[in-house]
Tab-separated table of C-alpha atoms in Angstrom:
chain	number	residue	atom	x	y	z
A	67	MET	CA	16.624	-8.119	13.325
A	68	LYS	CA	19.487	-5.147	13.636
A	69	LYS	CA	20.570	-3.129	10.805
A	70	ILE	CA	23.175	-0.582	11.235
A	71	ILE	CA	21.587	2.339	8.908
A	72	ALA	CA	24.693	4.882	8.807
A	73	MET	CA	28.108	4.459	7.334
A	74	LEU	CA	30.351	4.979	10.096
A	75	LEU	CA	33.464	6.602	8.997
A	76	THR	CA	35.841	4.895	11.568
A	77	LEU	CA	36.081	4.374	15.325
A	78	VAL	CA	39.669	5.180	14.885
A	79	MET	CA	41.603	7.366	12.349
A	80	THR	CA	43.604	4.412	11.217
A	81	LEU	CA	40.094	3.141	9.439
A	82	SER	CA	39.820	6.519	7.945
A	83	LEU	CA	43.476	6.333	6.556
A	84	LEU	CA	42.918	2.877	5.149
A	85	ALA	CA	39.772	3.914	3.448
A	86	ALA	CA	41.736	6.784	2.038
A	87	CYS	CA	44.513	4.903	0.717
A	88	GLY	CA	41.884	2.597	-1.065
A	89	GLN	CA	40.198	5.425	-2.898
A	90	ASN	CA	42.918	8.118	-3.255
A	91	ALA	CA	45.835	5.824	-4.094
A	92	GLU	CA	47.094	8.052	-6.767
A	93	ALA	CA	48.015	10.759	-3.883
A	94	PRO	CA	51.103	12.605	-5.037
A	95	VAL	CA	54.371	11.691	-2.916
A	96	ALA	CA	56.673	14.247	-2.412
A	97	ASP	CA	60.192	14.286	-3.935
A	98	ALA	CA	62.890	12.425	-2.576
A	99	ASP	CA	64.873	15.169	-2.008
A	100	THR	CA	62.542	17.238	0.097
A	101	ASP	CA	63.357	17.174	3.805
A	102	PRO	CA	60.679	15.368	5.670
A	103	ALA	CA	60.302	17.959	8.253
A	104	ASP	CA	58.582	19.885	5.241
A	105	ILE	CA	56.192	17.533	4.089
A	106	VAL	CA	52.577	17.996	6.134
A	107	THR	CA	49.310	15.906	5.852
A	108	ILE	CA	46.239	17.436	4.521
A	109	MET	CA	43.496	15.138	5.923
A	110	VAL	CA	39.641	15.576	4.656
A	111	ASN	CA	36.419	13.709	6.242
A	112	ILE	CA	32.828	14.236	6.361
A	113	LYS	CA	31.062	14.356	9.319
A	114	GLY	CA	28.080	11.850	9.622
A	115	LEU	CA	26.340	11.275	5.939
A	116	GLY	CA	25.292	13.164	3.236
A	117	GLY	CA	27.911	13.770	0.550
A	118	SER	CA	31.608	13.103	-0.783
A	119	ILE	CA	34.847	15.127	-0.975
A	120	GLU	CA	37.418	15.533	-3.370
A	121	ILE	CA	41.004	16.734	-3.267
A	122	THR	CA	43.578	18.031	-5.540
A	123	ASP	CA	47.360	19.481	-5.008
A	124	ASP	CA	48.648	19.449	-8.626
A	125	GLY	CA	46.740	22.973	-9.513
A	126	THR	CA	43.584	21.458	-11.156
A	127	ASP	CA	40.060	21.795	-10.093
A	128	PRO	CA	38.748	18.822	-7.837
A	129	HIS	CA	35.388	17.117	-9.453
A	130	PRO	CA	33.063	14.872	-7.798
A	131	ASP	CA	33.466	11.038	-8.900
A	132	PRO	CA	29.735	9.723	-9.146
A	133	GLU	CA	30.896	6.234	-9.517
A	134	TYR	CA	33.675	6.013	-6.693
A	135	PRO	CA	32.553	8.956	-3.938
A	136	MET	CA	35.115	9.605	-1.295
A	137	GLN	CA	34.217	9.996	2.192
A	138	SER	CA	38.091	10.245	3.332
A	139	ALA	CA	41.304	11.199	1.441
A	140	PHE	CA	44.702	12.971	2.244
A	141	VAL	CA	47.766	14.096	0.500
A	142	ASN	CA	51.295	14.443	1.868
A	143	ALA	CA	52.156	17.697	0.262
A	144	GLU	CA	55.270	19.912	0.705
A	145	LYS	CA	54.796	23.167	2.581
A	146	GLY	CA	53.528	26.129	0.442
A	147	THR	CA	51.515	23.505	-1.797
A	148	VAL	CA	48.039	25.041	-2.833
A	149	VAL	CA	45.322	22.110	-2.191
A	150	LYS	CA	41.816	22.360	-3.332
A	151	ILE	CA	38.963	20.720	-1.620
A	152	LEU	CA	35.756	19.932	-2.762
A	153	ALA	CA	32.488	18.863	-0.863
A	154	THR	CA	29.667	17.659	-3.073
A	155	PRO	CA	26.141	16.695	-1.198
A	156	GLU	CA	24.261	13.915	-2.073
A	157	GLU	CA	20.656	13.693	-2.969
A	158	GLY	CA	18.402	15.059	-0.501
A	159	TYR	CA	21.254	16.890	1.406
A	160	HIS	CA	23.156	20.375	1.065
A	161	PHE	CA	26.489	21.267	2.049
A	162	PHE	CA	26.555	23.056	5.203
A	163	LYS	CA	30.119	24.194	6.335
A	164	TRP	CA	33.984	23.058	6.648
A	165	THR	CA	35.218	22.785	10.361
A	166	VAL	CA	39.027	22.801	11.181
A	167	ASN	CA	39.548	21.576	15.153
A	168	GLY	CA	35.443	22.032	15.588
A	169	VAL	CA	35.552	25.868	14.504
A	170	GLU	CA	33.780	26.615	11.333
A	171	TYR	CA	36.247	27.550	8.649
A	172	SER	CA	34.058	28.285	5.323
A	173	VAL	CA	30.717	27.735	4.026
A	174	ASP	CA	31.792	27.389	0.295
A	175	PRO	CA	31.797	23.815	-0.482
A	176	LEU	CA	35.059	24.526	-2.776
A	177	ILE	CA	37.979	25.657	-0.857
A	178	THR	CA	41.782	26.437	-1.570
A	179	VAL	CA	44.430	26.153	1.336
A	180	THR	CA	48.047	26.261	1.462
A	181	ALA	CA	49.500	23.356	3.169
A	182	GLU	CA	51.502	24.866	6.179
A	183	GLU	CA	51.069	22.363	8.898
A	184	ASP	CA	49.288	19.003	9.633
A	185	THR	CA	45.350	19.922	9.309
A	186	GLU	CA	42.238	18.003	9.064
A	187	PHE	CA	39.289	19.677	7.422
A	188	ILE	CA	35.742	18.150	8.134
A	189	ALA	CA	32.844	18.589	5.807
A	190	GLU	CA	29.403	18.844	7.408
A	191	PHE	CA	25.968	18.213	5.208
A	192	LEU	CA	22.520	18.630	6.229
A	193	PRO	CA	19.317	17.396	4.825
A	194	GLU	CA	17.457	19.435	2.525
A	195	GLY	CA	15.230	21.892	4.383
A	196	LYS	CA	17.478	22.162	7.489
A	197	ASP	CA	19.698	24.816	8.075
A	198	GLY	CA	21.660	23.560	10.813
A	199	LYS	CA	20.111	25.868	13.712
A	200	HIS	CA	20.067	25.190	17.130
A	201	VAL	CA	17.242	22.838	18.199
A	202	ASP	CA	15.649	22.889	21.761
A	203	LEU	CA	15.949	19.170	22.662
A	204	ALA	CA	13.083	20.064	25.014
A	205	THR	CA	10.547	20.309	22.436
A	206	VAL	CA	11.491	17.285	20.427
A	207	THR	CA	8.490	15.095	19.830
A	208	VAL	CA	9.079	13.028	16.559
A	209	LEU	CA	12.887	12.290	14.893
A	210	GLY	CA	11.878	14.726	12.055
A	211	ASP	CA	12.614	17.507	14.522
A	212	LEU	CA	16.289	16.294	14.671
A	213	LEU	CA	17.329	15.421	11.130
A	214	GLY	CA	18.948	18.745	10.569
A	215	LEU	CA	21.688	18.403	13.161
A	216	PRO	CA	24.824	16.197	12.293
A	217	ASP	CA	24.224	12.836	12.440
A	218	VAL	CA	26.838	10.415	13.796
A	219	GLY	CA	24.975	6.859	12.897
A	220	SER	CA	21.862	4.957	13.434
A	221	SER	CA	20.495	1.747	14.100
A	222	CYS	CA	17.151	-0.433	13.999
A	223	GLY	CA	15.664	-3.456	16.117
A	224	ASP	CA	13.572	-4.875	18.620
A	225	GLY	CA	10.866	-2.220	18.174
A	226	ARG	CA	13.647	1.011	18.711
A	227	TYR	CA	15.365	3.210	16.104
A	228	ILE	CA	18.392	5.196	17.591
A	229	TYR	CA	19.325	8.156	16.090
A	230	ALA	CA	22.642	9.499	17.198
A	231	PHE	CA	23.506	13.484	16.751
A	232	GLU	CA	25.612	16.138	17.831
A	233	GLN	CA	25.028	19.473	19.131
A	234	ASP	CA	26.953	22.043	21.125
A	235	GLY	CA	29.863	19.761	21.543
A	236	ASN	CA	27.824	17.007	23.115
A	237	THR	CA	26.862	13.290	21.527
A	238	TYR	CA	23.227	12.453	21.974
A	239	ARG	CA	21.327	9.735	20.894
A	240	ALA	CA	17.384	9.805	20.275
A	241	ILE	CA	15.438	6.510	21.096
A	242	CYS	CA	12.450	6.311	19.061
A	243	GLU	CA	9.815	3.549	18.773
A	244	ILE	CA	9.529	1.957	15.631
A	245	SER	CA	6.821	-0.607	14.089
A	246	GLU	CA	7.755	-3.664	12.369
A	247	GLU	CA	6.375	-2.578	9.049
A	248	THR	CA	8.505	1.041	9.192
A	249	ALA	CA	11.491	-1.302	10.348
A	250	GLN	CA	11.261	-4.049	7.088
A	251	ALA	CA	10.262	-0.911	4.975
A	252	ILE	CA	13.693	0.657	6.059
A	253	PHE	CA	15.491	-2.849	5.578
A	254	ASP	CA	13.784	-3.203	2.159
A	255	LEU	CA	15.518	0.016	0.835
A	256	ASP	CA	18.049	-0.167	-1.663
A	257	PHE	CA	21.346	1.380	-0.371
A	258	GLU	CA	22.674	2.230	-3.884
A	259	ASP	CA	19.544	3.945	-4.686
A	260	PRO	CA	20.414	7.537	-5.438
A	261	ASP	CA	17.135	8.678	-3.521
A	262	TYR	CA	18.106	6.116	-0.687
A	263	THR	CA	18.597	9.180	2.040
A	264	LYS	CA	15.189	10.849	0.942
A	265	LYS	CA	13.382	7.691	1.378
A	266	GLU	CA	14.974	6.912	4.523
A	267	ASN	CA	13.952	10.312	6.177
A	268	GLU	CA	10.493	10.184	4.831
A	269	LEU	CA	10.323	6.886	6.861
A	270	ILE	CA	12.164	7.736	10.171
A	271	ALA	CA	10.892	11.624	10.496
A	272	PRO	CA	7.349	10.529	12.139
A	273	LEU	CA	8.782	8.242	14.380
A	274	PRO	CA	8.035	9.424	18.025
A	275	VAL	CA	10.998	10.090	20.181
A	276	LYS	CA	10.643	8.465	23.787
A	277	ALA	CA	13.927	9.708	25.144
A	278	ILE	CA	17.268	11.751	24.226
A	279	GLU	CA	20.406	10.912	26.223
A	280	ASN	CA	23.482	13.164	26.348
A	281	LEU	CA	26.154	10.477	25.821
A	282	THR	CA	28.871	12.952	26.375
A	283	GLU	CA	27.617	14.021	29.767
A	284	GLY	CA	26.909	10.281	30.826
A	285	MET	CA	30.708	9.157	30.199
A	286	PRO	CA	32.135	7.198	32.977
A	287	THR	CA	34.129	9.178	35.889
A	288	GLN	CA	37.818	7.992	36.182
A	289	GLU	CA	36.283	6.342	39.699
A	290	GLU	CA	33.759	4.505	37.743
A	291	ALA	CA	36.361	3.152	35.471
A	292	ASP	CA	38.888	2.245	37.871
A	293	ARG	CA	36.238	-0.563	38.976
A	294	TYR	CA	37.659	-2.679	36.360
A	295	LEU	CA	41.112	-2.374	37.708
A	296	GLY	CA	42.382	-6.097	38.585
A	297	LYS	CA	40.000	-7.603	36.404
A	298	THR	CA	41.341	-9.860	33.434
A	299	GLY	CA	40.929	-9.100	29.914
A	300	GLN	CA	39.097	-12.310	29.597
A	301	GLU	CA	36.622	-11.210	31.941
A	302	LEU	CA	35.871	-8.071	29.983
A	303	ILE	CA	35.562	-10.159	26.799
A	304	ASP	CA	33.061	-12.331	28.415
A	305	GLU	CA	31.145	-9.362	29.717
A	306	GLY	CA	30.742	-7.891	25.935
A	307	TRP	CA	33.610	-5.669	25.666
A	308	PHE	CA	35.691	-6.012	22.382
A	309	VAL	CA	39.046	-4.944	21.146
A	310	HIS	CA	39.162	-2.194	18.304
A	311	PHE	CA	43.297	-1.867	18.535
A	312	TYR	CA	46.151	-3.109	20.359
A	313	ASN	CA	50.001	-2.659	21.023
A	314	LEU	CA	51.266	-5.762	22.488
A	315	GLU	CA	54.772	-4.321	22.901
A	316	GLU	CA	53.428	-1.740	25.428
A	317	MET	CA	50.414	-3.868	26.261
A	318	LYS	CA	47.937	-0.987	25.613
A	319	PHE	CA	44.751	-1.587	24.574
A	320	GLY	CA	41.543	0.225	23.035
A	321	MET	CA	38.272	-1.499	24.239
A	322	VAL	CA	34.509	-0.888	23.699
A	323	HIS	CA	31.956	-1.324	26.030
A	324	GLY	CA	28.653	-0.308	25.451
A	325	VAL	CA	28.455	2.744	24.108
A	326	TYR	CA	31.968	4.055	25.360
A	327	SER	CA	35.621	3.310	24.346
A	328	TYR	CA	38.161	3.041	26.896
A	329	ALA	CA	41.876	3.108	26.640
A	330	ILE	CA	43.501	0.092	28.897
A	331	THR	CA	46.863	-1.125	29.937
A	332	PHE	CA	47.456	-4.693	30.819
A	333	GLU	CA	49.917	-6.657	32.628
A	334	GLY	CA	50.908	-9.998	32.189
A	335	GLU	CA	52.196	-12.726	29.601
A	336	ILE	CA	51.065	-13.624	25.939
A	337	LYS	CA	52.579	-16.844	25.166
A	338	ASP	CA	52.410	-16.666	21.489
A	339	PRO	CA	52.304	-12.611	20.255
A	340	GLU	CA	52.636	-13.606	16.788
A	341	ASN	CA	49.314	-15.489	16.650
A	342	PHE	CA	47.417	-13.208	19.411
A	343	ASP	CA	43.944	-13.730	19.367
A	344	GLU	CA	42.102	-11.041	21.396
A	345	ASN	CA	39.255	-13.099	22.026
A	346	THR	CA	40.759	-16.172	23.558
A	347	ASP	CA	44.346	-15.431	24.749
A	348	MET	CA	43.429	-12.466	27.401
A	349	GLY	CA	42.932	-14.602	30.244
A	350	GLY	CA	46.589	-13.965	31.557
A	351	LEU	CA	46.140	-10.117	31.614
A	352	THR	CA	45.378	-7.972	34.184
A	353	VAL	CA	43.865	-4.371	34.001
A	354	VAL	CA	46.715	-2.116	35.690
A	355	ALA	CA	45.250	1.248	34.004
A	356	ILE	CA	42.035	2.443	32.575
A	357	THR	CA	40.474	5.523	31.024
A	358	CYS	CA	37.172	6.376	29.208
A	359	ASP	CA	38.533	8.175	26.236
A	360	GLY	CA	35.228	9.006	24.158
A	361	ILE	CA	32.093	7.517	22.767
A	362	GLY	CA	33.029	4.215	20.934
A	363	ASP	CA	29.527	3.260	19.314
A	364	ALA	CA	26.784	5.916	19.811
A	365	THR	CA	24.065	3.437	18.563
A	366	HIS	CA	24.460	0.817	20.737
A	367	MET	CA	21.292	-0.684	21.754
A	368	ASP	CA	21.709	-1.422	25.341
A	369	MET	CA	23.657	0.970	27.689
A	370	PRO	CA	25.893	-0.326	30.268
A	371	GLU	CA	24.058	-0.764	33.643
A	372	ASP	CA	26.990	-1.526	35.720
């Protein structure tokens, strides 16, 4: 049994944009006579879990929508437009801070900004009782010691509970032991229950932490990535890699292997590009360039051994 607990925002920004479009379809569109150079995009997302956001650019105050909470939204606005953004915590969480490019911007849940350039605002929430202070990872014994840090997902299965989190610009994951009874209790929780997070935290807080891995420090070097040069795309698929995006005109792919994501350029011919299937049509493609470009799935149950 395996259950992905966290609602990951996206592996790639494209998914965030699609989510935003689906939930923020009424975002105002700039006047047709406006010079495109004067239009900027204000993007709003949340980090991890714990709340929702609202955004307006028509002078009104944003209000939370309990029926359709948003975790991602954007507006395309003319330069000089006043934009208001609201972060609303869910049950069991409190608002922590807004960041822009990883730098703290404000600790007020409602902020008013002027659209001057493309900007992404990130809302961070923390569980009640946690203040976001630095955690000495060497002293951690149970998962409850980590629940105040920004989380980036969790998964449960095979007697393990994996909790991914961030601190000091690094992404970590804690590997915990979990009994079948506790795992089943988590599985049985109603995800739509307004007290879901509180109940989940009560179940996972006592879990003993067996190891903490720094995924950022463990990113493969270029030399390690280059070992895949010359392999075919089908060989990668057979080894457990999967595609999360591709550009067939430039033969550039984004692929994930275990915890990490890679930018890959292939050489070769695709016979039927219009009906391309990444799971079956990559045998004639050969890796000619590859770079590890980040963390793709921090909660992947098994780290690559090669």
